[in-house]
Amino acid sequence: MRNIKITDSLFGSYTKQVADKILEYQWEVLNDRQKEALPTYCIANFKIAAGEMAGERRGIVFQDTDLYKWLEAVSYCIDNGTGKAFERQADEVIELVGRAQEPDGYLNTYFTIMAPEKKWSNQVEGHELYTAGHLMEAATAYYEATGKDRLLNIARRNADLICRVFGPEERQIHGYPGHQEVEVGLIKLYRVTGDKKYLDCAYYFIDERGKEPSYFLEEIRRRGGYEFFPEFDNYDLAYSQAHMRPAKQRTAEGHAVRAMYMCSAMADLAGERQDEELLEACKAIWNNVTQRRMYITGGIGSSGLLERFTVDYDLPNRTNYSETCASIGLMMFGQRMTAVTGEAGYYDIVEKALYNTVLAGINIEGNRYFYVNPLEVVPEFCTKRTYMDHVKANRQKWFSVACCPTNVARTLASLGQYIYAKEGNTLFIHQFISSEVKVILEEGSLHVKMGSRLLQNGVVRLDYESDGAKALRIKIRVPEYAKSVKATLDGDLLEPAREAGYMIIEAGEAGKHELAVYFGIDAKWVAANDNVREDCGKVALVKGPLVYCLEEKENGRNLAGVYVEINKPIEPREPAEGLVGDIPVLEYDGIRLENKEISRGELYGAPEFELKEMKLRAVPYCLWNNRGGGEMLVWQKVKI
Amino acid sequence: MRNIKITDSLFGSYTKQVADKILEYQWEVLNDRQKEALPTYCIANFKIAAGEMAGERRGIVFQDTDLYKWLEAVSYCIDNGTGKAFERQADEVIELVGRAQEPDGYLNTYFTIMAPEKKWSNQVEGHELYTAGHLMEAATAYYEATGKDRLLNIARRNADLICRVFGPEERQIHGYPGHQEVEVGLIKLYRVTGDKKYLDCAYYFIDERGKEPSYFLEEIRRRGGYEFFPEFDNYDLAYSQAHMRPAKQRTAEGHAVRAMYMCSAMADLAGERQDEELLEACKAIWNNVTQRRMYITGGIGSSGLLERFTVDYDLPNRTNYSETCASIGLMMFGQRMTAVTGEAGYYDIVEKALYNTVLAGINIEGNRYFYVNPLEVVPEFCTKRTYMDHVKANRQKWFSVACCPTNVARTLASLGQYIYAKEGNTLFIHQFISSEVKVILEEGSLHVKMGSRLLQNGVVRLDYESDGAKALRIKIRVPEYAKSVKATLDGDLLEPAREAGYMIIEAGEAGKHELAVYFGIDAKWVAANDNVREDCGKVALVKGPLVYCLEEKENGRNLAGVYVEINKPIEPREPAEGLVGDIPVLEYDGIRLENKEISRGELYGAPEFELKEMKLRAVPYCLWNNRGGGEMLVWQKVKI
């Protein structure tokens, strides 16, 4: 689907930033001209690789991907009509990328410049295939947005090389990526070019992974040490999901982004190859993530160390990782699971990840980022070189490993893909984000304007114009939080059929129609499973897809000392000043517990608790830390 | 003080293990003959250094200290009459140590074998001075216990070399240890030999530390990288308390063991040199630790990463470090602060650390150890290669960095030094641990048998025999938790004078006397300062020096779902089977919160809390994990 225009009061303010500011800001960062961010050396590395600049290649081994993700974001912006201004820059830098490519198709500034003799020798740490995967994603996106095939051809030559180097033949390397991503890229390349060897190569990487004897352990043994990441010492195959064949995996293990990128490819392959074994694995891992290892914000990766999954129900709120990129990976996985199974429900989780963790990853102005997304912050406890080193109490300008900023940009720029989908004569609506699109279906077209007040009153209006083909249908996801599902079409109450998590609307006669859907969304308290020790006796406030949080600004310091009374009403109030999206603040009764006796300075003393009634006011989690620093809390203690 | 015999029902069972089993077990470990523990290579390294064995030197750079701490423990056991059997082994291994010493006095198996050209070049990581300090502590202890000066002379030759190599002269290195310890060793050597250059050298190390430009940063710059500990990358001077001159420090920073060993030396030096500036620093750091950064168990070092202090009130219960050795360091510091100031109150904290964290560091059988001492454990969440990697749910057989087992052994073996002290005609009683000692004072002697029922009913009996010198006095620490302070002497009610935290008892006429002290100790709830977010709305149960905890064995799983009603009575019950010390279990009313609706398997859902009344039963924290694995919890939620 093309040319989807986002008009939403919440998301629109971010997508506008992508086109107006973020792409420009990130371009300056890639060129080391953004004074307030650390240098990335990204473009410089390509120039050195192309022989157009002297010097040493710097930055992290996969720094090239910053540019590829930027190009992917530019592509989506060109597609949705906001990115035209970057096309010339993109074309120029694509030429540079082409000049940095070696004659045989090899393309990776680190190995070309620093260690040509070590090409393909370090899958565990080297990120060569990961980097290639982002090239392929950018190339297919740019081709689809512009019709220009320069980058596509660069990516194809690179992919052709990869397909020659890796594979089951004796002359080929029987390896697979340390960080999955190339699989997703190869599948996109297959879909755009129709060349089946890319699909086969993607399948090879998934199928070969985790076989015994372990390719990774053999590679480490042969090398005798670590080249890039000393923290990989005592390498644990589960960290990169190489502890067993992916088709046999049933739980989400290891590094969360790696796991989600792998699962996205597995879901794609399950669909393309009608592979029941892979689909079964995808479903099991999905259930394990979403029913055992996911924060209510759609964040994943409980461990601050190594950015990874831990075990079922281990969901600490303060020391967690919950990387922005991991939730983007979860969105990718969910999107593909719906595509393969036809079940809408996966989008409940996509929505949760998008509205909470992913959006929290960027500030309203579009120039500060969270890599780590805690559910509870006391700023003075977020200290460097301690167990809290990874948790930042304020969004940062950039990161030395800057996967998240560019990943958020490309995700926001491609937001339309998560809202709409089509198949045959059916338009699917998966998200309720105000937007406009003209969609060409098999036997006709629909011009849709969605006006969503989901976050305000749970009402979504679709004004659409049909060209009259009788068979056209609109299938609308019914979210799990919908209390009621009422719909009217041109003022008439409908009783729409329901199927696989969708309500089915016949688009009707040619001409304009007004469809209104009433989901009946209330603010409500949610508790966690008792096994989540961290959340015992606590509740989180949600309304529709949004998780709310308490910030110090409205509620004072020491949010850990606050209790809520969950049987009293939750009242909507005016949106908070300085935030976006026209989203009501929620107000409710709370109690503040204070320890009279010992707050004078003693560390421990007699409990003389004093309880004070107070009003608490919660704002959407995704918007926290947009009005200065301070404490933040999602899970609130319940007065029992 | 010599020949103190521990007869206590709690501590006696551990000190008996030291002599009966632990020294033997650890000796086997040092010799790599203990099949269930990892090899330490400790004795082998000395043999290689002595030229009596071929091979490569293995183990951690400061592995030699395992032997020195073992020798120190043996010394104390010989002194208290339980260690005679090890004297021959000790003498033999001391000869080996002597043969491993180089002609100029240098003694360190790592540098002698592996890198003689790098001697004294790496204070940041090399632990040469740290290792030397443990040699000096062992040497003085062995000399005092046996009168034999072989090890003392080895240590002196080593110390003489150190005094030549380091110092203010131009030809000397203007450095100081990366891990403090040599200062404490040098001061002990000074006290035993009377040679003031050792005291001066200890002072030099403290005085030089933290001066600008930084010796450490210069050393790192010169070396250009890290030799032993890659995790020191981005070295932070505060990690080793080298960020400012110790005399100017006011907060406890960095690695907790380093900090405590340094403070112990500072307190010694403040006393020896009547140095008010150092004393002021000691008091400020002591207050910062005990009033801002210490767990109720006397554990210190909140950060699992780098075993270090973080910031005021940051006291996570589940991810903390609270190294056993750090609490031993706190005991050493407190002991010296009382010695310097004459104030008994420091021993309240010594007692807290000893009765809780230090004792928790070892199991009842004496063959399993905790390095890390959390206040809350859910075993399945303690997973390797995650943020919980450092936290073990069960005591371990040994560690690759095995400072704690030998440190616990030497501390338990020297327990008498923490119970009694003397000065002039006064016997000080600092701890209420059943024991027997004959003490020679200036003008007479006392033969004391202490029978303490502190943990049962708060009554401490002293049966003593005086040889009749009129001036003899007994000063007994009045602990902060004493609700009343009554005493009877030979049945007569006393009204003892109080001073500096002591009650003062005149020992009276020649002959036998019975002194009974009634402290009136109740079990009680303690709350933390509101700023400790982790403990808001929670309480811990204490009785006298003991912190109690809930274990899964008596209270079931999911202790996070348990609430206590703090206004209801706490009842003593029979001691639990399988534990030692004859300490009552404490029973009280609790409530278990369960989430009816969603415990069927969903991760998140509506809060439908069900409350069930239950009886809770708590055991002393120091004894947890002695009856199999399971959950454990110190800070319990309060029903408000």
PDB file of N, CA and C in Angstrom, chain A residues 133-183:
ATOM      1  N   GLY A 133      21.598  -7.129   5.624  1.00  0.00           N
ATOM      2  CA  GLY A 133      20.129  -7.179   5.711  1.00  0.00           C
ATOM      3  C   GLY A 133      19.511  -5.794   5.708  1.00  0.00           C
ATOM      4  N   HIS A 134      20.133  -4.861   6.439  1.00  0.00           N
ATOM      5  CA  HIS A 134      19.592  -3.498   6.437  1.00  0.00           C
ATOM      6  C   HIS A 134      19.767  -2.835   5.075  1.00  0.00           C
ATOM      7  N   LEU A 135      20.846  -3.167   4.392  1.00  0.00           N
ATOM      8  CA  LEU A 135      21.011  -2.672   3.015  1.00  0.00           C
ATOM      9  C   LEU A 135      19.846  -3.146   2.141  1.00  0.00           C
ATOM     10  N   MET A 136      19.513  -4.419   2.274  1.00  0.00           N
ATOM     11  CA  MET A 136      18.430  -4.978   1.440  1.00  0.00           C
ATOM     12  C   MET A 136      17.083  -4.342   1.774  1.00  0.00           C
ATOM     13  N   GLU A 137      16.831  -4.112   3.068  1.00  0.00           N
ATOM     14  CA  GLU A 137      15.564  -3.463   3.431  1.00  0.00           C
ATOM     15  C   GLU A 137      15.483  -2.052   2.851  1.00  0.00           C
ATOM     16  N   ALA A 138      16.609  -1.324   2.950  1.00  0.00           N
ATOM     17  CA  ALA A 138      16.631   0.035   2.402  1.00  0.00           C
ATOM     18  C   ALA A 138      16.443   0.005   0.888  1.00  0.00           C
ATOM     19  N   ALA A 139      17.114  -0.935   0.253  1.00  0.00           N
ATOM     20  CA  ALA A 139      17.099  -0.995  -1.219  1.00  0.00           C
ATOM     21  C   ALA A 139      15.704  -1.287  -1.756  1.00  0.00           C
ATOM     22  N   THR A 140      15.019  -2.247  -1.128  1.00  0.00           N
ATOM     23  CA  THR A 140      13.673  -2.574  -1.605  1.00  0.00           C
ATOM     24  C   THR A 140      12.720  -1.419  -1.331  1.00  0.00           C
ATOM     25  N   ALA A 141      12.877  -0.779  -0.176  1.00  0.00           N
ATOM     26  CA  ALA A 141      11.995   0.350   0.148  1.00  0.00           C
ATOM     27  C   ALA A 141      12.220   1.498  -0.829  1.00  0.00           C
ATOM     28  N   TYR A 142      13.484   1.757  -1.150  1.00  0.00           N
ATOM     29  CA  TYR A 142      13.783   2.888  -2.046  1.00  0.00           C
ATOM     30  C   TYR A 142      13.286   2.604  -3.456  1.00  0.00           C
ATOM     31  N   TYR A 143      13.425   1.383  -3.859  1.00  0.00           N
ATOM     32  CA  TYR A 143      12.924   0.992  -5.189  1.00  0.00           C
ATOM     33  C   TYR A 143      11.402   1.137  -5.241  1.00  0.00           C
ATOM     34  N   GLU A 144      10.736   0.674  -4.228  1.00  0.00           N
ATOM     35  CA  GLU A 144       9.269   0.754  -4.226  1.00  0.00           C
ATOM     36  C   GLU A 144       8.775   2.195  -4.151  1.00  0.00           C
ATOM     37  N   ALA A 145       9.519   3.034  -3.447  1.00  0.00           N
ATOM     38  CA  ALA A 145       9.086   4.425  -3.296  1.00  0.00           C
ATOM     39  C   ALA A 145       9.379   5.254  -4.538  1.00  0.00           C
ATOM     40  N   THR A 146      10.499   4.968  -5.200  1.00  0.00           N
ATOM     41  CA  THR A 146      10.954   5.843  -6.285  1.00  0.00           C
ATOM     42  C   THR A 146      10.998   5.166  -7.653  1.00  0.00           C
ATOM     43  N   GLY A 147      10.959   3.851  -7.655  1.00  0.00           N
ATOM     44  CA  GLY A 147      11.134   3.142  -8.923  1.00  0.00           C
ATOM     45  C   GLY A 147      12.578   3.089  -9.385  1.00  0.00           C
ATOM     46  N   LYS A 148      13.481   3.714  -8.653  1.00  0.00           N
ATOM     47  CA  LYS A 148      14.890   3.725  -9.059  1.00  0.00           C
ATOM     48  C   LYS A 148      15.582   2.453  -8.563  1.00  0.00           C
ATOM     49  N   ASP A 149      16.362   1.843  -9.430  1.00  0.00           N
ATOM     50  CA  ASP A 149      16.915   0.542  -9.073  1.00  0.00           C
ATOM     51  C   ASP A 149      18.412   0.548  -8.744  1.00  0.00           C
ATOM     52  N   ARG A 150      19.001   1.728  -8.617  1.00  0.00           N
ATOM     53  CA  ARG A 150      20.441   1.781  -8.348  1.00  0.00           C
ATOM     54  C   ARG A 150      20.776   1.050  -7.037  1.00  0.00           C
ATOM     55  N   LEU A 151      20.098   1.399  -5.956  1.00  0.00           N
ATOM     56  CA  LEU A 151      20.398   0.770  -4.668  1.00  0.00           C
ATOM     57  C   LEU A 151      19.959  -0.693  -4.673  1.00  0.00           C
ATOM     58  N   LEU A 152      18.848  -0.955  -5.369  1.00  0.00           N
ATOM     59  CA  LEU A 152      18.380  -2.339  -5.473  1.00  0.00           C
ATOM     60  C   LEU A 152      19.451  -3.213  -6.121  1.00  0.00           C
ATOM     61  N   ASN A 153      20.069  -2.689  -7.141  1.00  0.00           N
ATOM     62  CA  ASN A 153      21.094  -3.484  -7.831  1.00  0.00           C
ATOM     63  C   ASN A 153      22.337  -3.672  -6.967  1.00  0.00           C
ATOM     64  N   ILE A 154      22.671  -2.632  -6.213  1.00  0.00           N
ATOM     65  CA  ILE A 154      23.782  -2.772  -5.261  1.00  0.00           C
ATOM     66  C   ILE A 154      23.471  -3.894  -4.273  1.00  0.00           C
ATOM     67  N   ALA A 155      22.247  -3.850  -3.753  1.00  0.00           N
ATOM     68  CA  ALA A 155      21.848  -4.860  -2.768  1.00  0.00           C
ATOM     69  C   ALA A 155      21.809  -6.241  -3.397  1.00  0.00           C
ATOM     70  N   ARG A 156      21.350  -6.323  -4.614  1.00  0.00           N
ATOM     71  CA  ARG A 156      21.284  -7.633  -5.279  1.00  0.00           C
ATOM     72  C   ARG A 156      22.671  -8.217  -5.474  1.00  0.00           C
ATOM     73  N   ARG A 157      23.602  -7.368  -5.913  1.00  0.00           N
ATOM     74  CA  ARG A 157      24.966  -7.883  -6.106  1.00  0.00           C
ATOM     75  C   ARG A 157      25.538  -8.373  -4.780  1.00  0.00           C
ATOM     76  N   ASN A 158      25.202  -7.642  -3.707  1.00  0.00           N
ATOM     77  CA  ASN A 158      25.652  -8.063  -2.377  1.00  0.00           C
ATOM     78  C   ASN A 158      24.964  -9.367  -1.968  1.00  0.00           C
ATOM     79  N   ALA A 159      23.683  -9.436  -2.243  1.00  0.00           N
ATOM     80  CA  ALA A 159      22.923 -10.643  -1.883  1.00  0.00           C
ATOM     81  C   ALA A 159      23.384 -11.834  -2.720  1.00  0.00           C
ATOM     82  N   ASP A 160      23.655 -11.595  -3.982  1.00  0.00           N
ATOM     83  CA  ASP A 160      24.141 -12.687  -4.835  1.00  0.00           C
ATOM     84  C   ASP A 160      25.435 -13.276  -4.285  1.00  0.00           C
ATOM     85  N   LEU A 161      26.307 -12.360  -3.833  1.00  0.00           N
ATOM     86  CA  LEU A 161      27.559 -12.816  -3.229  1.00  0.00           C
ATOM     87  C   LEU A 161      27.272 -13.669  -1.992  1.00  0.00           C
ATOM     88  N   ILE A 162      26.371 -13.169  -1.152  1.00  0.00           N
ATOM     89  CA  ILE A 162      26.035 -13.902   0.081  1.00  0.00           C
ATOM     90  C   ILE A 162      25.470 -15.283  -0.273  1.00  0.00           C
ATOM     91  N   CYS A 163      24.634 -15.318  -1.281  1.00  0.00           N
ATOM     92  CA  CYS A 163      24.059 -16.606  -1.684  1.00  0.00           C
ATOM     93  C   CYS A 163      25.140 -17.560  -2.234  1.00  0.00           C
ATOM     94  N   ARG A 164      26.213 -16.992  -2.777  1.00  0.00           N
ATOM     95  CA  ARG A 164      27.313 -17.855  -3.230  1.00  0.00           C
ATOM     96  C   ARG A 164      28.180 -18.322  -2.051  1.00  0.00           C
ATOM     97  N   VAL A 165      28.408 -17.410  -1.105  1.00  0.00           N
ATOM     98  CA  VAL A 165      29.336 -17.701   0.000  1.00  0.00           C
ATOM     99  C   VAL A 165      28.731 -18.675   1.002  1.00  0.00           C
ATOM    100  N   PHE A 166      27.455 -18.497   1.318  1.00  0.00           N
ATOM    101  CA  PHE A 166      26.817 -19.332   2.338  1.00  0.00           C
ATOM    102  C   PHE A 166      25.879 -20.345   1.694  1.00  0.00           C
ATOM    103  N   GLY A 167      25.867 -21.533   2.229  1.00  0.00           N
ATOM    104  CA  GLY A 167      24.942 -22.525   1.708  1.00  0.00           C
ATOM    105  C   GLY A 167      25.412 -23.925   2.038  1.00  0.00           C
ATOM    106  N   PRO A 168      24.676 -24.905   1.591  1.00  0.00           N
ATOM    107  CA  PRO A 168      24.939 -26.291   1.996  1.00  0.00           C
ATOM    108  C   PRO A 168      26.065 -26.970   1.213  1.00  0.00           C
ATOM    109  N   GLU A 169      26.474 -26.377   0.086  1.00  0.00           N
ATOM    110  CA  GLU A 169      27.509 -27.041  -0.725  1.00  0.00           C
ATOM    111  C   GLU A 169      28.840 -27.078   0.025  1.00  0.00           C
ATOM    112  N   GLU A 170      29.682 -27.990  -0.362  1.00  0.00           N
ATOM    113  CA  GLU A 170      30.950 -28.147   0.340  1.00  0.00           C
ATOM    114  C   GLU A 170      31.808 -26.881   0.263  1.00  0.00           C
ATOM    115  N   ARG A 171      31.782 -26.221  -0.908  1.00  0.00           N
ATOM    116  CA  ARG A 171      32.600 -25.014  -1.102  1.00  0.00           C
ATOM    117  C   ARG A 171      32.042 -23.822  -0.340  1.00  0.00           C
ATOM    118  N   GLN A 172      30.849 -23.938   0.188  1.00  0.00           N
ATOM    119  CA  GLN A 172      30.205 -22.802   0.857  1.00  0.00           C
ATOM    120  C   GLN A 172      30.391 -22.861   2.374  1.00  0.00           C
ATOM    121  N   ILE A 173      30.213 -21.687   3.016  1.00  0.00           N
ATOM    122  CA  ILE A 173      30.283 -21.631   4.488  1.00  0.00           C
ATOM    123  C   ILE A 173      28.937 -22.099   5.050  1.00  0.00           C
ATOM    124  N   HIS A 174      29.009 -23.038   5.975  1.00  0.00           N
ATOM    125  CA  HIS A 174      27.764 -23.540   6.577  1.00  0.00           C
ATOM    126  C   HIS A 174      27.442 -22.741   7.832  1.00  0.00           C
ATOM    127  N   GLY A 175      27.413 -21.439   7.666  1.00  0.00           N
ATOM    128  CA  GLY A 175      27.197 -20.565   8.825  1.00  0.00           C
ATOM    129  C   GLY A 175      25.896 -19.802   8.709  1.00  0.00           C
ATOM    130  N   TYR A 176      25.723 -18.879   9.640  1.00  0.00           N
ATOM    131  CA  TYR A 176      24.499 -18.066   9.704  1.00  0.00           C
ATOM    132  C   TYR A 176      24.826 -16.856  10.549  1.00  0.00           C
ATOM    133  N   PRO A 177      23.990 -15.835  10.500  1.00  0.00           N
ATOM    134  CA  PRO A 177      24.354 -14.565  11.130  1.00  0.00           C
ATOM    135  C   PRO A 177      24.351 -14.614  12.662  1.00  0.00           C
ATOM    136  N   GLY A 178      25.296 -13.900  13.269  1.00  0.00           N
ATOM    137  CA  GLY A 178      25.292 -13.743  14.721  1.00  0.00           C
ATOM    138  C   GLY A 178      24.137 -12.881  15.169  1.00  0.00           C
ATOM    139  N   HIS A 179      23.811 -11.903  14.369  1.00  0.00           N
ATOM    140  CA  HIS A 179      22.635 -11.063  14.628  1.00  0.00           C
ATOM    141  C   HIS A 179      21.728 -11.192  13.413  1.00  0.00           C
ATOM    142  N   GLN A 180      20.600 -11.845  13.613  1.00  0.00           N
ATOM    143  CA  GLN A 180      19.660 -12.037  12.519  1.00  0.00           C
ATOM    144  C   GLN A 180      19.155 -10.692  11.997  1.00  0.00           C
ATOM    145  N   GLU A 181      18.914 -10.643  10.696  1.00  0.00           N
ATOM    146  CA  GLU A 181      18.367  -9.464  10.012  1.00  0.00           C
ATOM    147  C   GLU A 181      18.443  -9.708   8.510  1.00  0.00           C
ATOM    148  N   VAL A 182      19.518 -10.376   8.078  1.00  0.00           N
ATOM    149  CA  VAL A 182      19.683 -10.612   6.645  1.00  0.00           C
ATOM    150  C   VAL A 182      18.518 -11.445   6.112  1.00  0.00           C
ATOM    151  N   GLU A 183      17.934 -12.290   6.942  1.00  0.00           N
ATOM    152  CA  GLU A 183      16.824 -13.143   6.489  1.00  0.00           C
ATOM    153  C   GLU A 183      15.643 -12.279   6.051  1.00  0.00           C
TER     154      GLU A 183
END
